[in-house]
Tab-separated table of C-alpha atoms in Angstrom:
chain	number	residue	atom	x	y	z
A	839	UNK	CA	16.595	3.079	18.536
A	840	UNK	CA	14.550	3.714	15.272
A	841	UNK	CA	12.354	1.407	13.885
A	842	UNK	CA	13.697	-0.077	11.091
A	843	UNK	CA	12.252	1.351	8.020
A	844	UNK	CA	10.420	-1.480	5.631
A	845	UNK	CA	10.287	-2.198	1.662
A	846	UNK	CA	7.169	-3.173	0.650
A	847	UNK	CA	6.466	-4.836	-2.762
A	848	UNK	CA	2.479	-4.507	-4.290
A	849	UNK	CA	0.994	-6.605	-6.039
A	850	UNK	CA	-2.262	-5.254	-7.897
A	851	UNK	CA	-4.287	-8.293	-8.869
A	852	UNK	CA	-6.592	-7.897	-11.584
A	853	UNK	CA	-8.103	-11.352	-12.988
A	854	UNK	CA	-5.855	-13.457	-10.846
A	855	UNK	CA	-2.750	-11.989	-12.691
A	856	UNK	CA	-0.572	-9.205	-11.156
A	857	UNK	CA	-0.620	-6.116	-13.109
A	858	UNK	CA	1.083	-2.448	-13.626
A	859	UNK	CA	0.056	0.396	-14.806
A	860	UNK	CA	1.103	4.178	-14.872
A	861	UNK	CA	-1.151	6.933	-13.211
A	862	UNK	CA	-3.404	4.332	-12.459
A	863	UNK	CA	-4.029	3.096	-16.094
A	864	UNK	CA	-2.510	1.458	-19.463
A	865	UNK	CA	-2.287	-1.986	-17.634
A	866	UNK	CA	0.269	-5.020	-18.513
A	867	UNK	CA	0.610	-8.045	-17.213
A	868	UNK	CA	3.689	-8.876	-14.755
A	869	UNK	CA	3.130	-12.756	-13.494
A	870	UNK	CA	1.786	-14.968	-11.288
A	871	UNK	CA	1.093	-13.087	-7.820
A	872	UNK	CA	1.741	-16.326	-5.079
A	873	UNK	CA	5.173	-16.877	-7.175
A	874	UNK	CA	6.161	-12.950	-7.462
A	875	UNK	CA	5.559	-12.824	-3.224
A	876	UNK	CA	7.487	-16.071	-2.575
A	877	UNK	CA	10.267	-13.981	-4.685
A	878	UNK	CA	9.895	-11.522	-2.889
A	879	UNK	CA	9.507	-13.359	0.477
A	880	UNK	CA	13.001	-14.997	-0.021
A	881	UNK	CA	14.658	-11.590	-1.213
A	882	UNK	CA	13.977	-10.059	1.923
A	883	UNK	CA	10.641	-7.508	1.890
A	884	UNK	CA	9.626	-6.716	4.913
A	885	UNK	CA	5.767	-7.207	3.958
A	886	UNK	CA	3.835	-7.510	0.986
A	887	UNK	CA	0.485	-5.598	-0.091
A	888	UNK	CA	-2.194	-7.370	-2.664
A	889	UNK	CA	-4.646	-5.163	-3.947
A	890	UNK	CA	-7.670	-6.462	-6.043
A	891	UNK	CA	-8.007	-3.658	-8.261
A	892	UNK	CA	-11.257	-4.739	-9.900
A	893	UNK	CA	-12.960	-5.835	-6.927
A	894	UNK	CA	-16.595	-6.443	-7.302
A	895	UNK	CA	-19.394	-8.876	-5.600
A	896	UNK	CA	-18.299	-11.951	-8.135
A	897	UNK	CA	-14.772	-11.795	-7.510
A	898	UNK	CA	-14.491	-12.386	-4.119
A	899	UNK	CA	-14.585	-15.493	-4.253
A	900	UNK	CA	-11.144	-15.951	-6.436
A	901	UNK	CA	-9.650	-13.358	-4.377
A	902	UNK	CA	-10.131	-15.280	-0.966
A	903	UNK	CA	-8.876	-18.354	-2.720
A	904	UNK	CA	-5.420	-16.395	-4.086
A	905	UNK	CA	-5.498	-14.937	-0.351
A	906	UNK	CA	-5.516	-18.609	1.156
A	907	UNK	CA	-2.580	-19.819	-1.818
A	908	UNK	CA	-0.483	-16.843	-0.767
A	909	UNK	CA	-0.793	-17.506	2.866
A	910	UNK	CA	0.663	-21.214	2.557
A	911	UNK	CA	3.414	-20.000	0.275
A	912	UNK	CA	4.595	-17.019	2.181
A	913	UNK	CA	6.381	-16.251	5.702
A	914	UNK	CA	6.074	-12.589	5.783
A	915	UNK	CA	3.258	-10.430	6.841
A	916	UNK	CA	0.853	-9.610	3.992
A	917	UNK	CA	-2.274	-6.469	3.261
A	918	UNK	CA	-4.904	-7.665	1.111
A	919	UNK	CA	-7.399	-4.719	-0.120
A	920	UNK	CA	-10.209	-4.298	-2.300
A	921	UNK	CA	-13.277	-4.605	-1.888
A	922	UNK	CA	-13.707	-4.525	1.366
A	923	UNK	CA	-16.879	-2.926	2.639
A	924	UNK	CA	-18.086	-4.463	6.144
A	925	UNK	CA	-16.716	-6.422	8.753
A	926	UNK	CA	-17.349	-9.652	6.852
A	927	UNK	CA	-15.131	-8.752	4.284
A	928	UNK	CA	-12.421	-8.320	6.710
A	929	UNK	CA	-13.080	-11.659	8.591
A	930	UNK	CA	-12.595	-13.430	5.212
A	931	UNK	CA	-9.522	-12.179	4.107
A	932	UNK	CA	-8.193	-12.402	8.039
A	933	UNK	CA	-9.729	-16.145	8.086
A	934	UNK	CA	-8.001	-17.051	4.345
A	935	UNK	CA	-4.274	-16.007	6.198
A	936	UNK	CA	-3.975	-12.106	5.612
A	937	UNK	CA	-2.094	-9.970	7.982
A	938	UNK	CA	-3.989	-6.667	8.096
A	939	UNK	CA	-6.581	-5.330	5.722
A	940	UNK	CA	-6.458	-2.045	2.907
A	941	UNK	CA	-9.642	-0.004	3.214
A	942	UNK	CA	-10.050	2.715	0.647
A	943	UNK	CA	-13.371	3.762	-1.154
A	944	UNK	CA	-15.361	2.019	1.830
A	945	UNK	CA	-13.462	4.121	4.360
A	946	UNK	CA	-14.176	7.786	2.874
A	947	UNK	CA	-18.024	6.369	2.023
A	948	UNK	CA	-18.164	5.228	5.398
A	949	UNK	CA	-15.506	6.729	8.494
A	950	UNK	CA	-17.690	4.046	10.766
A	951	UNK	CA	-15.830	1.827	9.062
A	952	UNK	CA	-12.375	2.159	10.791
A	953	UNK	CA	-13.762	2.306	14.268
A	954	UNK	CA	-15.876	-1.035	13.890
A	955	UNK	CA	-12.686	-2.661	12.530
A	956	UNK	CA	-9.712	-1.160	15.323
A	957	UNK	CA	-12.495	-2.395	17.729
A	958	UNK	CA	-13.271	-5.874	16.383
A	959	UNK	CA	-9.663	-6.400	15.391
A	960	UNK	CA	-7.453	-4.361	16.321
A	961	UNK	CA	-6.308	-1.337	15.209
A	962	UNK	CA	-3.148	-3.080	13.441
A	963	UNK	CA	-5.200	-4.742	11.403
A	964	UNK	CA	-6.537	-1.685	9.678
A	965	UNK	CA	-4.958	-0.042	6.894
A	966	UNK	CA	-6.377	2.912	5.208
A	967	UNK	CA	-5.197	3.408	1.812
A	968	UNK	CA	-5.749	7.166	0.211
A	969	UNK	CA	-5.226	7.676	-3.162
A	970	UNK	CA	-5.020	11.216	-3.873
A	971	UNK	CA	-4.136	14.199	-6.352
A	972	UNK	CA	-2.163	17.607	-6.009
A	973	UNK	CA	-4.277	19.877	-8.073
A	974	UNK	CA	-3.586	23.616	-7.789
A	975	UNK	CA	-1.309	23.167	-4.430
A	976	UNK	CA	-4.552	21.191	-2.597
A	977	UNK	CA	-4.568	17.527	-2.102
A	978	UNK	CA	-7.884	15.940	-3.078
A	979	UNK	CA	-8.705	12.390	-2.088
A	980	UNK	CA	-10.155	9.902	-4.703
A	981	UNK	CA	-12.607	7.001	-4.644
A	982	UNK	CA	-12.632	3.742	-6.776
A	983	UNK	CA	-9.043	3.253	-7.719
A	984	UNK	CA	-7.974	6.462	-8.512
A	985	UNK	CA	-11.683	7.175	-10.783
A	986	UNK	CA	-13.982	9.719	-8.760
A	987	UNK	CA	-12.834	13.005	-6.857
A	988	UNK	CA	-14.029	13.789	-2.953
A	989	UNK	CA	-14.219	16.478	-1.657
A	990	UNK	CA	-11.873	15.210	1.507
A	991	UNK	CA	-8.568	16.784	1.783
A	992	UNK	CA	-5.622	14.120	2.095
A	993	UNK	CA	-4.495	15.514	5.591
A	994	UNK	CA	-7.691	16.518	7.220
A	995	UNK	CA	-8.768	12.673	6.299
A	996	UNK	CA	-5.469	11.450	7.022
A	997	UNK	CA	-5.939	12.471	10.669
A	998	UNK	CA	-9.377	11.690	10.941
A	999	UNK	CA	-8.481	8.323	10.035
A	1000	UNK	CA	-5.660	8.248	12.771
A	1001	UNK	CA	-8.455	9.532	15.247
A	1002	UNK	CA	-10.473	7.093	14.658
A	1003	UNK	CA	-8.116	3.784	14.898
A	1004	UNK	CA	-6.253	2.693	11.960
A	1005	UNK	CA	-2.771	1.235	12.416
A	1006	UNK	CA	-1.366	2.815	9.416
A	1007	UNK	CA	-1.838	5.005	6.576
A	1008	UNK	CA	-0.917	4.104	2.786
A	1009	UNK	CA	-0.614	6.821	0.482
A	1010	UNK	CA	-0.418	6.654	-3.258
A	1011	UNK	CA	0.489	10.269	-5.183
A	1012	UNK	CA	-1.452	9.755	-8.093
A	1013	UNK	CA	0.612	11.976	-9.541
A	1014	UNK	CA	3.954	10.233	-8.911
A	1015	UNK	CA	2.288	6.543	-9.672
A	1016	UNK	CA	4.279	4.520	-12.352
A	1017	UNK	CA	6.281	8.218	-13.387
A	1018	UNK	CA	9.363	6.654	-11.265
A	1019	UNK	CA	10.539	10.133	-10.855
A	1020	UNK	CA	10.938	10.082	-7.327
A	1021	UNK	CA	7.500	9.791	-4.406
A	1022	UNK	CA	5.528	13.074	-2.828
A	1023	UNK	CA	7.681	13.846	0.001
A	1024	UNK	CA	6.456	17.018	1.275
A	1025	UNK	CA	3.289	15.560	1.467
A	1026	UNK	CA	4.409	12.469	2.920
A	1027	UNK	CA	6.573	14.568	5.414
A	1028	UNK	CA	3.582	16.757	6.483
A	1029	UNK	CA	1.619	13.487	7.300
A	1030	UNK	CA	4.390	11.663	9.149
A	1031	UNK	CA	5.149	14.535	11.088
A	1032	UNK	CA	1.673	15.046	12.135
A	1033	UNK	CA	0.095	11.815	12.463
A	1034	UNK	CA	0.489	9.280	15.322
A	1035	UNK	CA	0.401	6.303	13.192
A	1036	UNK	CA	3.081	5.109	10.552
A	1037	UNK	CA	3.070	6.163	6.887
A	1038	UNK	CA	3.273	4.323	4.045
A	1039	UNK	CA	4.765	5.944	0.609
A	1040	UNK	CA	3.285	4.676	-2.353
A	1041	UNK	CA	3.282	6.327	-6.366
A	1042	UNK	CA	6.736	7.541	-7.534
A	1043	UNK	CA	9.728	4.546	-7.074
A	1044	UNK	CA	11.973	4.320	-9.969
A	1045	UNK	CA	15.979	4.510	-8.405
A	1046	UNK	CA	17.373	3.480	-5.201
A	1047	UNK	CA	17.673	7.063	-4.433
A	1048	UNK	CA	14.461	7.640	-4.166
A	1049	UNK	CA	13.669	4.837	-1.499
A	1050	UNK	CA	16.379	6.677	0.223
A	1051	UNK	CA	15.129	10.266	-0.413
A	1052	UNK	CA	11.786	9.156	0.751
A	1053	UNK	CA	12.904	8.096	3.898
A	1054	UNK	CA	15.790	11.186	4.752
A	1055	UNK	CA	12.805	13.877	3.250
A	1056	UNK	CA	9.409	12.075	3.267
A	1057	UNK	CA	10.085	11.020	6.423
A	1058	UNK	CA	8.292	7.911	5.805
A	1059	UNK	CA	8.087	4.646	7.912
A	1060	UNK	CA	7.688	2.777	5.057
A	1061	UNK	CA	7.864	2.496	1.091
A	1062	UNK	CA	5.941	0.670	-1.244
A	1063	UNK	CA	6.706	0.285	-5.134
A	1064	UNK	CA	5.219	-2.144	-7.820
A	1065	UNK	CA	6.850	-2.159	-11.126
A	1066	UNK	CA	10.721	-1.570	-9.884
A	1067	UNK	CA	10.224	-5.320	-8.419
A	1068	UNK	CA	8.221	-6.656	-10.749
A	1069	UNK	CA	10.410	-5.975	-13.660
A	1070	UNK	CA	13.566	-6.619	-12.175
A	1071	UNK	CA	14.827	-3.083	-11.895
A	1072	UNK	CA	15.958	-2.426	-8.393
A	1073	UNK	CA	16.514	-6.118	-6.633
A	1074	UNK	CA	15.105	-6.056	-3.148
A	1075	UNK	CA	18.389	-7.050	-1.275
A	1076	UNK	CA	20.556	-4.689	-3.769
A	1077	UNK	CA	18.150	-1.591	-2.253
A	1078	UNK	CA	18.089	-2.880	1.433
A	1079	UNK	CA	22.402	-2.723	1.382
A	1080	UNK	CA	22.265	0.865	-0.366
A	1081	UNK	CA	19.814	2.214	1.858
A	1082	UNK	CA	22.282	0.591	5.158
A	1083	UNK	CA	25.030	2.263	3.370
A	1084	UNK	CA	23.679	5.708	3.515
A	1085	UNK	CA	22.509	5.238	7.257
A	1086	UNK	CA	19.185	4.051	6.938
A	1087	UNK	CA	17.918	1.329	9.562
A	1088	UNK	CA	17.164	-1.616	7.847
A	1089	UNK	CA	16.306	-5.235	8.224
A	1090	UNK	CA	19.302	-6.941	6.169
């Protein structure tokens, strides 16, 4: 039997506060991040990701503390990313109650990075996060939140990152984040296809049908959205019973 596909609510974190923004600007405010998870939690997502968006040297600290508040608030399986560099970072956030661990920037600066984590923790542990842009039919991978261009290609880093030991991919279609017109499934259907590991759609939720599309075309083990949950538009357990409907395995 299939794996039963997984909703998975984000949470970027930027002072302490979650926070939503389109094309990875033009941020508002959308509560208090340990109270939107429990919400969440109790509505059925399968996991949750927190991302500290502004991550820097000074705000660790609040970061691990949030990380420790969510983990004695909430029973389901939680990411936490940003800022994480080395494998101090990641024995931290696993020490203050997270589940697995986003790796982004550090990753591309770094590949090393993977491989020292899959083999000091486990490769379910690691998530690599790509953020990337279809310009002129090529996808290019971007560093710092969405800010600075590589010159990686989304699927030749995609599998290098499989290669080398992470547990899943996340991938966020800048183009499709916050539009909520629908996510970037031939892209996400090239990776799935291809890659060993599971994907995770992020960047384009904004109807049920879309969760649904993403999982019949994008072929997707997984789909992450922000502001559809935040603001109330698509209830979690209103999306799980469409997608069973329409013949999607689901955890009701």
């Amino acid at each position: 039997m299939a794996l039963a596909k997984r909703i998975i609510p984000c949470l970027d974190i930027k002072n302490g506060t979650t926070v939503k923004g389109t094309n990875f600007v033009n941020l508002r405010e959308a509560g208090d991040p340990v109270e939107l998870g429990k919400l969440y939690s109790e509505q059925g997502a399968d996991e949750l990701v927190y991302l500290d968006i502004t991550a820097s040297h000074e705000g660790r600290k609040t970061f691990t503390e949030l990380v420790e508040r969510i983990a004695r608030e909430i029973n389901i399986p939680f990411t936490v990313g940003g800022g994480i560099n080395e494998l101090s970072d990641v024995e931290r956030m696993l020490n203050a109650g997270a589940d697995k661990v986003s790796i982004n920037s550090a990753a591309l600066r770094r590949p090393g990075l993977i491989d020292e984590i899959a083999a000091n923790f486990g490769s379910q542990v690691c998530v690599v996060a790509i953020d990337a842009k279809n310009e002129g039919g090529a996808w290019q991978c971007y560093l710092n939140g969405g800010r600075i261009p590589t010159d990686r290609d989304l699927f030749d880093w995609a599998h290098e990152a499989n290669e080398r030991g992470a547990g899943e991919i996340l991938f966020t279609s800048m183009n499709h984040d916050g539009v909520k017109q629908g996510f970037a499934n031939d892209a996400l259907r090239r990776l799935s296809d291809t890659l060993t590991i599971p994907v995770i759609a992020s960047g384009g939720a904004g109807a049920k049908e879309h969760f649904l599309d993403v999982f019949r075309e994008g072929h997707a083990d997984a789909a992450l959205a922000a502001s559809v949950f935040h603001f109330g538009e698509i209830p979690i357990p209103t999306l799980k019973q469409y997608l069973s409907n329409n013949g999607i395995e689901i955890r009701l």
